[in-house]
Short mmCIF file of C-alpha atoms and ligand atoms in Angstrom, two decimals:
data_model
loop_
_atom_site.label_atom_id
_atom_site.label_comp_id
_atom_site.label_asym_id
_atom_site.label_seq_id
_atom_site.Cartn_x
_atom_site.Cartn_y
_atom_site.Cartn_z
CA MET A 1 7.05 -18.68 32.89
CA LYS A 2 5.52 -17.05 29.63
CA ILE A 3 3.21 -14.20 29.95
CA SER A 4 0.73 -12.12 26.64
CA VAL A 5 0.24 -8.60 27.80
CA LYS A 6 -3.30 -6.76 25.42
CA VAL A 7 -2.05 -3.30 24.84
CA PRO A 8 -3.89 -1.10 23.42
CA ALA A 9 -2.85 2.29 20.62
CA THR A 10 -3.23 5.29 21.28
CA ALA A 11 -4.47 8.89 19.99
CA THR A 12 -2.62 11.37 22.36
CA ASN A 13 -3.96 15.75 22.11
CA ILE A 14 -6.78 15.71 20.90
CA GLY A 15 -7.32 19.16 19.79
CA PRO A 16 -6.17 21.24 22.73
CA GLY A 17 -4.76 18.68 25.33
CA PHE A 18 -1.23 19.17 23.66
CA ASP A 19 1.42 16.41 25.74
CA CYS A 20 -1.58 15.72 28.46
CA LEU A 21 -4.55 14.66 26.66
CA GLY A 22 -4.95 10.46 26.09
CA MET A 23 -7.70 8.04 24.82
CA ALA A 24 -7.26 3.88 24.10
CA LEU A 25 -8.21 2.86 20.78
CA PRO A 26 -9.41 -0.80 19.99
CA ILE A 27 -5.85 -1.51 18.00
CA TYR A 28 -3.95 -3.85 19.87
CA ASN A 29 -0.23 -5.47 19.84
CA THR A 30 0.05 -8.59 22.14
CA VAL A 31 3.54 -8.98 24.07
CA THR A 32 4.77 -12.17 25.33
CA ILE A 33 7.47 -12.27 27.89
CA GLU A 34 9.32 -15.80 28.18
CA GLU A 35 11.95 -16.98 30.41
CA THR A 36 14.15 -19.28 28.98
CA VAL A 37 15.85 -21.92 30.33
CA LEU A 38 19.50 -22.71 28.77
CA PRO A 39 21.52 -20.75 30.26
CA GLY A 40 23.45 -17.88 28.25
CA THR A 41 21.40 -17.48 25.62
CA GLY A 42 20.88 -13.25 26.23
CA VAL A 43 17.71 -11.58 25.04
CA GLU A 44 15.64 -12.31 22.59
CA ILE A 45 13.01 -9.75 20.87
CA ASN A 46 11.00 -11.09 18.03
CA VAL A 47 8.32 -9.42 15.96
CA PHE A 48 5.46 -10.82 13.84
CA SER A 49 2.35 -8.95 12.52
CA ASP A 50 -0.61 -10.27 10.44
CA SER A 51 -1.19 -6.93 9.06
CA SER A 52 0.71 -5.52 5.67
CA GLU A 53 0.87 -2.37 7.70
CA VAL A 54 4.01 -3.92 9.51
CA ASP A 55 6.17 -3.94 6.15
CA GLU A 56 9.95 -4.19 6.63
CA LEU A 57 11.19 -0.22 6.02
CA SER A 58 8.22 -0.29 9.84
CA ILE A 59 10.17 -2.92 11.38
CA GLU A 60 13.78 -1.71 10.85
CA HIS A 61 12.08 1.25 13.38
CA MET A 62 11.84 -1.05 16.25
CA GLU A 63 15.38 -2.21 17.58
CA LEU A 64 15.58 -5.83 18.61
CA ASN A 65 18.19 -6.48 21.58
CA GLU A 66 19.30 -4.85 24.52
CA ASN A 67 18.70 -1.13 23.05
CA SER A 68 15.39 -1.76 22.67
CA LEU A 69 13.07 0.55 24.82
CA VAL A 70 11.05 -2.59 25.74
CA TYR A 71 14.24 -4.30 26.57
CA LYS A 72 15.37 -0.82 28.28
CA ALA A 73 11.78 -0.62 29.95
CA VAL A 74 12.22 -4.37 31.47
CA GLU A 75 15.62 -4.10 32.83
CA LEU A 76 15.00 -1.24 34.82
CA LEU A 77 11.19 -2.74 36.12
CA PHE A 78 14.61 -5.56 37.10
CA ASN A 79 16.76 -3.19 38.82
CA SER A 80 14.30 -1.48 40.96
CA ILE A 81 14.28 -4.79 42.64
CA GLY A 82 17.91 -5.31 42.74
CA GLN A 83 18.30 -8.11 39.73
CA THR A 84 19.45 -8.22 35.93
CA PRO A 85 17.32 -10.25 33.28
CA SER A 86 18.88 -12.20 32.09
CA GLU A 87 17.40 -15.38 29.64
CA LEU A 88 14.34 -14.12 27.76
CA LYS A 89 12.54 -14.22 24.93
CA ILE A 90 10.24 -11.42 24.71
CA ASN A 91 7.57 -11.55 21.06
CA ILE A 92 5.89 -8.76 20.79
CA GLN A 93 2.37 -9.55 18.23
CA SER A 94 2.06 -6.29 16.27
CA ASP A 95 -0.58 -4.42 15.17
CA ILE A 96 -0.36 -1.37 15.62
CA PRO A 97 0.85 0.66 13.27
CA ILE A 98 4.63 2.19 13.60
CA ALA A 99 5.58 5.47 13.32
CA ARG A 100 1.18 7.26 12.52
CA GLY A 101 0.83 8.19 16.24
CA LEU A 102 -0.73 5.88 17.64
CA GLY A 103 1.24 5.24 20.74
CA SER A 104 2.66 1.69 19.36
CA SER A 105 6.42 3.06 20.90
CA ALA A 106 4.52 3.11 24.90
CA SER A 107 2.00 0.64 24.08
CA ILE A 108 5.16 -2.30 23.88
CA ILE A 109 6.75 -0.57 26.21
CA VAL A 110 3.90 -0.86 28.36
CA GLY A 111 3.14 -4.39 27.07
CA GLY A 112 6.67 -5.46 28.71
CA LEU A 113 6.55 -3.64 31.65
CA ILE A 114 3.30 -5.10 32.66
CA ALA A 115 4.46 -8.86 31.70
CA ALA A 116 7.71 -8.55 33.47
CA ASN A 117 6.80 -6.78 36.85
CA GLU A 118 3.76 -10.97 36.65
CA LEU A 119 6.01 -12.55 36.34
CA LEU A 120 8.57 -11.66 38.98
CA GLY A 121 5.16 -11.59 41.35
CA ARG A 122 4.22 -7.68 40.87
CA PRO A 123 6.56 -5.90 42.85
CA ALA A 124 5.43 -2.57 40.95
CA ASP A 125 2.69 -0.63 41.43
CA GLU A 126 0.86 1.11 39.12
CA ALA A 127 2.81 4.37 40.13
CA ALA A 128 5.82 2.66 39.59
CA LEU A 129 4.71 1.39 36.21
CA LEU A 130 3.91 4.52 34.73
CA SER A 131 7.11 6.17 36.13
CA ILE A 132 9.25 3.55 34.63
CA ALA A 133 7.08 3.74 30.80
CA THR A 134 7.33 7.34 31.04
CA GLU A 135 10.76 7.41 31.39
CA VAL A 136 10.98 5.09 28.36
CA ASP A 137 8.81 6.47 26.13
CA GLY A 138 8.93 10.73 27.00
CA HIS A 139 5.06 10.64 26.97
CA PRO A 140 3.08 10.65 29.95
CA ASP A 141 0.15 11.31 27.34
CA ASN A 142 0.54 7.45 25.79
CA VAL A 143 1.26 5.59 28.77
CA THR A 144 -1.08 6.36 30.93
CA ALA A 145 -4.48 5.68 28.43
CA THR A 146 -2.00 2.48 27.43
CA ILE A 147 -2.12 1.71 30.70
CA THR A 148 -5.07 2.62 32.56
CA GLY A 149 -7.13 2.31 28.92
CA GLY A 150 -10.51 5.14 28.11
CA LEU A 151 -9.60 8.75 28.61
CA VAL A 152 -6.69 10.78 30.50
CA LEU A 153 -5.07 13.84 31.82
CA ALA A 154 -2.05 12.46 32.48
CA SER A 155 1.26 14.90 33.93
CA GLN A 156 4.38 13.67 34.96
CA GLU A 157 5.65 15.89 37.99
CA GLU A 158 9.17 17.72 38.84
CA ASP A 159 9.62 14.11 40.87
CA CYS A 160 9.20 12.31 37.56
CA SER A 161 6.03 10.81 39.12
CA VAL A 162 2.98 10.43 36.93
CA ILE A 163 -0.38 12.13 37.78
CA TYR A 164 -3.69 11.67 36.04
CA ARG A 165 -7.89 11.57 36.14
CA LYS A 166 -9.73 9.78 34.05
CA LEU A 167 -12.48 11.29 31.90
CA ASP A 168 -15.63 10.77 31.14
CA TRP A 169 -16.17 10.25 27.24
CA PRO A 170 -19.70 10.52 25.93
CA ASP A 171 -21.21 6.95 24.87
CA ASP A 172 -22.15 8.57 21.87
CA TRP A 173 -19.47 10.69 20.33
CA THR A 174 -17.70 8.76 18.14
CA ILE A 175 -13.43 8.63 16.35
CA THR A 176 -13.40 8.42 12.80
CA LEU A 177 -9.88 7.14 12.63
CA CYS A 178 -7.62 8.40 9.81
CA ILE A 179 -4.32 6.39 9.31
CA PRO A 180 -2.58 7.19 6.10
CA ASP A 181 -0.97 5.08 3.67
CA TYR A 182 3.63 6.81 5.83
CA GLU A 183 5.36 7.14 8.50
CA LEU A 184 5.91 9.87 10.24
CA THR A 185 8.28 9.84 13.54
CA THR A 186 7.54 11.82 16.56
CA GLU A 187 10.95 12.75 16.88
CA ILE A 188 10.78 14.74 13.09
CA SER A 189 6.95 15.87 14.24
CA ARG A 190 8.66 17.11 17.55
CA SER A 191 11.19 18.49 15.55
CA VAL A 192 9.53 21.03 13.79
CA LEU A 193 7.86 22.34 17.05
CA PRO A 194 8.72 25.66 18.60
CA LYS A 195 10.92 26.05 21.24
CA GLU A 196 8.73 29.44 22.48
CA VAL A 197 4.96 29.87 21.65
CA ALA A 198 3.13 33.55 21.50
CA MET A 199 1.33 34.64 25.01
CA CYS A 200 -2.06 35.01 22.99
CA ASP A 201 -1.09 31.16 21.25
CA ALA A 202 -1.29 29.20 25.26
CA ILE A 203 -4.51 31.34 26.49
CA PHE A 204 -6.25 29.75 23.08
CA ASN A 205 -5.30 26.38 24.76
CA THR A 206 -5.70 27.34 28.33
CA LYS A 207 -8.93 28.14 27.16
CA ARG A 208 -9.70 24.90 24.90
CA LEU A 209 -8.49 22.64 27.48
CA GLY A 210 -11.08 24.41 30.00
CA MET A 211 -13.70 24.14 27.70
CA PHE A 212 -12.94 20.48 26.14
CA ILE A 213 -12.91 19.27 30.39
CA GLU A 214 -16.66 21.07 30.86
CA ALA A 215 -18.05 19.58 27.12
CA ILE A 216 -16.60 15.90 28.71
CA ASN A 217 -18.94 16.18 31.85
CA LYS A 218 -22.13 18.79 30.23
CA HIS A 219 -21.76 16.21 26.75
CA ASP A 220 -22.05 19.50 25.67
CA ASP A 221 -21.82 19.58 21.63
CA GLU A 222 -21.69 22.49 20.80
CA LEU A 223 -19.01 23.97 23.49
CA MET A 224 -16.38 20.74 21.55
CA LYS A 225 -17.07 22.52 18.09
CA TYR A 226 -14.94 25.24 19.98
CA ALA A 227 -12.64 23.04 22.12
CA LEU A 228 -11.37 20.59 19.24
CA GLN A 229 -8.67 23.41 18.18
CA ASP A 230 -5.04 23.76 18.97
CA LYS A 231 -2.51 26.70 18.16
CA LEU A 232 0.43 24.73 20.18
CA HIS A 233 0.96 21.86 17.41
CA GLN A 234 -1.28 21.13 14.67
CA PRO A 235 -0.62 24.79 13.02
CA TYR A 236 3.66 23.38 13.07
CA ARG A 237 3.02 19.67 12.53
CA SER A 238 0.25 20.25 9.00
CA LYS A 239 2.98 20.98 6.19
CA LEU A 240 3.77 17.47 7.87
CA VAL A 241 0.00 15.52 7.39
CA PRO A 242 -1.19 16.90 3.77
CA GLY A 243 -4.91 16.63 3.55
CA LEU A 244 -5.08 17.81 7.02
CA ASP A 245 -6.27 21.61 6.87
CA LYS A 246 -8.29 20.35 4.23
CA ILE A 247 -9.93 17.81 5.82
CA SER A 248 -10.88 19.66 8.68
CA GLU A 249 -12.06 22.51 6.61
CA VAL A 250 -14.08 20.63 4.97
CA LEU A 251 -16.03 18.66 7.65
CA ARG A 252 -16.53 22.42 9.52
CA HIS A 253 -19.53 22.20 8.02
CA GLU A 254 -21.82 19.51 8.70
CA ASP A 255 -23.27 20.05 11.50
CA SER A 256 -22.35 16.55 12.72
CA VAL A 257 -19.46 17.32 13.23
CA LEU A 258 -16.84 18.40 16.08
CA GLY A 259 -14.51 18.69 15.33
CA CYS A 260 -10.63 17.32 13.25
CA VAL A 261 -7.66 17.05 14.86
CA LEU A 262 -4.10 14.54 14.13
CA SER A 263 -3.15 11.62 16.58
CA GLY A 264 0.00 12.00 18.30
CA SER A 265 2.70 13.67 16.85
CA GLY A 266 0.60 12.13 13.73
CA PRO A 267 0.10 11.68 10.71
CA SER A 268 -3.01 9.74 11.99
CA MET A 269 -5.61 12.29 12.62
CA LEU A 270 -8.85 12.01 14.10
CA VAL A 271 -12.81 12.87 13.50
CA ILE A 272 -15.08 13.71 16.26
CA SER A 273 -19.11 13.22 15.14
CA ASN A 274 -22.17 12.85 18.12
CA LYS A 275 -23.86 10.97 14.98
CA ASN A 276 -23.24 7.24 13.63
CA ASN A 277 -23.67 8.60 9.95
CA THR A 278 -20.56 8.81 9.43
CA ASP A 279 -20.59 8.21 6.06
CA LYS A 280 -19.86 12.18 4.82
CA ILE A 281 -16.83 11.52 7.48
CA HIS A 282 -15.53 8.73 5.34
CA SER A 283 -16.05 10.11 1.62
CA VAL A 284 -14.71 13.52 2.77
CA ILE A 285 -10.79 11.86 4.05
CA LYS A 286 -11.08 9.40 0.94
CA GLN A 287 -11.53 11.92 -1.49
CA THR A 288 -9.37 14.67 0.02
CA LEU A 289 -6.57 11.91 0.17
CA ASN A 290 -7.37 10.53 -3.28
CA ASP A 291 -6.97 14.11 -4.57
CA ILE A 292 -3.07 14.23 -3.34
CA ASN A 293 -2.27 10.49 -3.75
CA ILE A 294 -2.33 8.97 -0.07
CA LYS A 295 -3.29 5.67 0.27
CA ALA A 296 -5.27 6.06 3.95
CA GLU A 297 -7.35 3.09 6.53
CA ILE A 298 -10.13 5.14 7.15
CA LYS A 299 -12.42 3.45 10.10
CA THR A 300 -15.37 4.76 12.84
CA VAL A 301 -14.24 3.32 16.66
CA GLN A 302 -15.64 3.29 19.90
CA ILE A 303 -12.58 5.09 22.29
CA GLU A 304 -10.86 1.16 24.29
CA PRO A 305 -12.42 1.39 28.14
CA CYS A 306 -9.75 -0.96 29.35
CA GLY A 307 -6.63 -1.28 29.03
CA ALA A 308 -2.99 -3.40 28.91
CA GLN A 309 -4.51 -6.37 30.66
CA VAL A 310 -2.34 -9.95 31.13
CA VAL A 311 -4.43 -12.56 27.70
CA SER A 312 -2.82 -15.75 29.43
CA ASN A 313 0.36 -16.53 32.09
CA GLU A 314 1.92 -19.93 31.09
CA ASP A 315 3.57 -21.66 33.67
N1 HSE B 1 2.10 14.71 22.86
C1 HSE B 1 2.99 13.54 22.25
C2 HSE B 1 3.41 14.76 20.95
C3 HSE B 1 2.88 12.43 21.70
O1 HSE B 1 2.60 15.26 19.99
O2 HSE B 1 4.45 14.82 20.57
C4 HSE B 1 4.31 11.60 20.55
O3 HSE B 1 3.45 10.48 20.20
#
């Protein structure tokens, strides 16, 4: 059997929702798992990419062996039904840029997990898939948005279960995505965060997350401008993401711009706006990054409503 699963990229945090808000974006990886017939061939993992974004250095970040995250996820699923994966070929078509805060690891984990679940006759339900994927990836905000699509509020609870609710993103709020051409691993980006934060900063984010939920419920653009702020991670990470503060500051004065936030742990950024005319946003980002010699891909997208999907299943 050969199963392919198409999986979207994700942006998490989205301002005030550090480690709990996630959204799917229309950039995809495809993970294919094939049972190989020859006994003793073990597990083979290959990565392919059509995109110039995935260079050799990026691919080096992925361990293509039994220590890989995708293999760990597949193994946990097999183990949960008392089996061990043996002869498997895992091919990853990687078009989500790696180490850019776009959930490429989560997408590969989830893709592998869903493909393996199909191969095994679907022993795991969504809750089990969420738990295994979160155990391997460590980020419920990423894996939940990858699995469900759309915008989610997700939390891993003490018993390791993941609870989530989907939230409605207004159709006319567009996302301009800026993907710089350098890598920033989540590990490095988390290493600059403090172990503890001031009570006033925690309260600042609590208020903003409440505003975020109300703003999307009521489609309240003015409230969203207050909501898309953060004091828990962006102030610490901005030193690793040159241009972020300047772009936010310049775009703050644009009426159509609701906010500028880091995508996950960066270095990608999202500018959220309420009109389709995004020329000004593109030119501000381009000019600011040009001035500091940073190349980036800039594109305006809509949220991806669909999560990971089986796209082919051959016997
Ligand atoms: N919410 C996590 C972080 C996402 O910001 O560190 C990591 O991909």
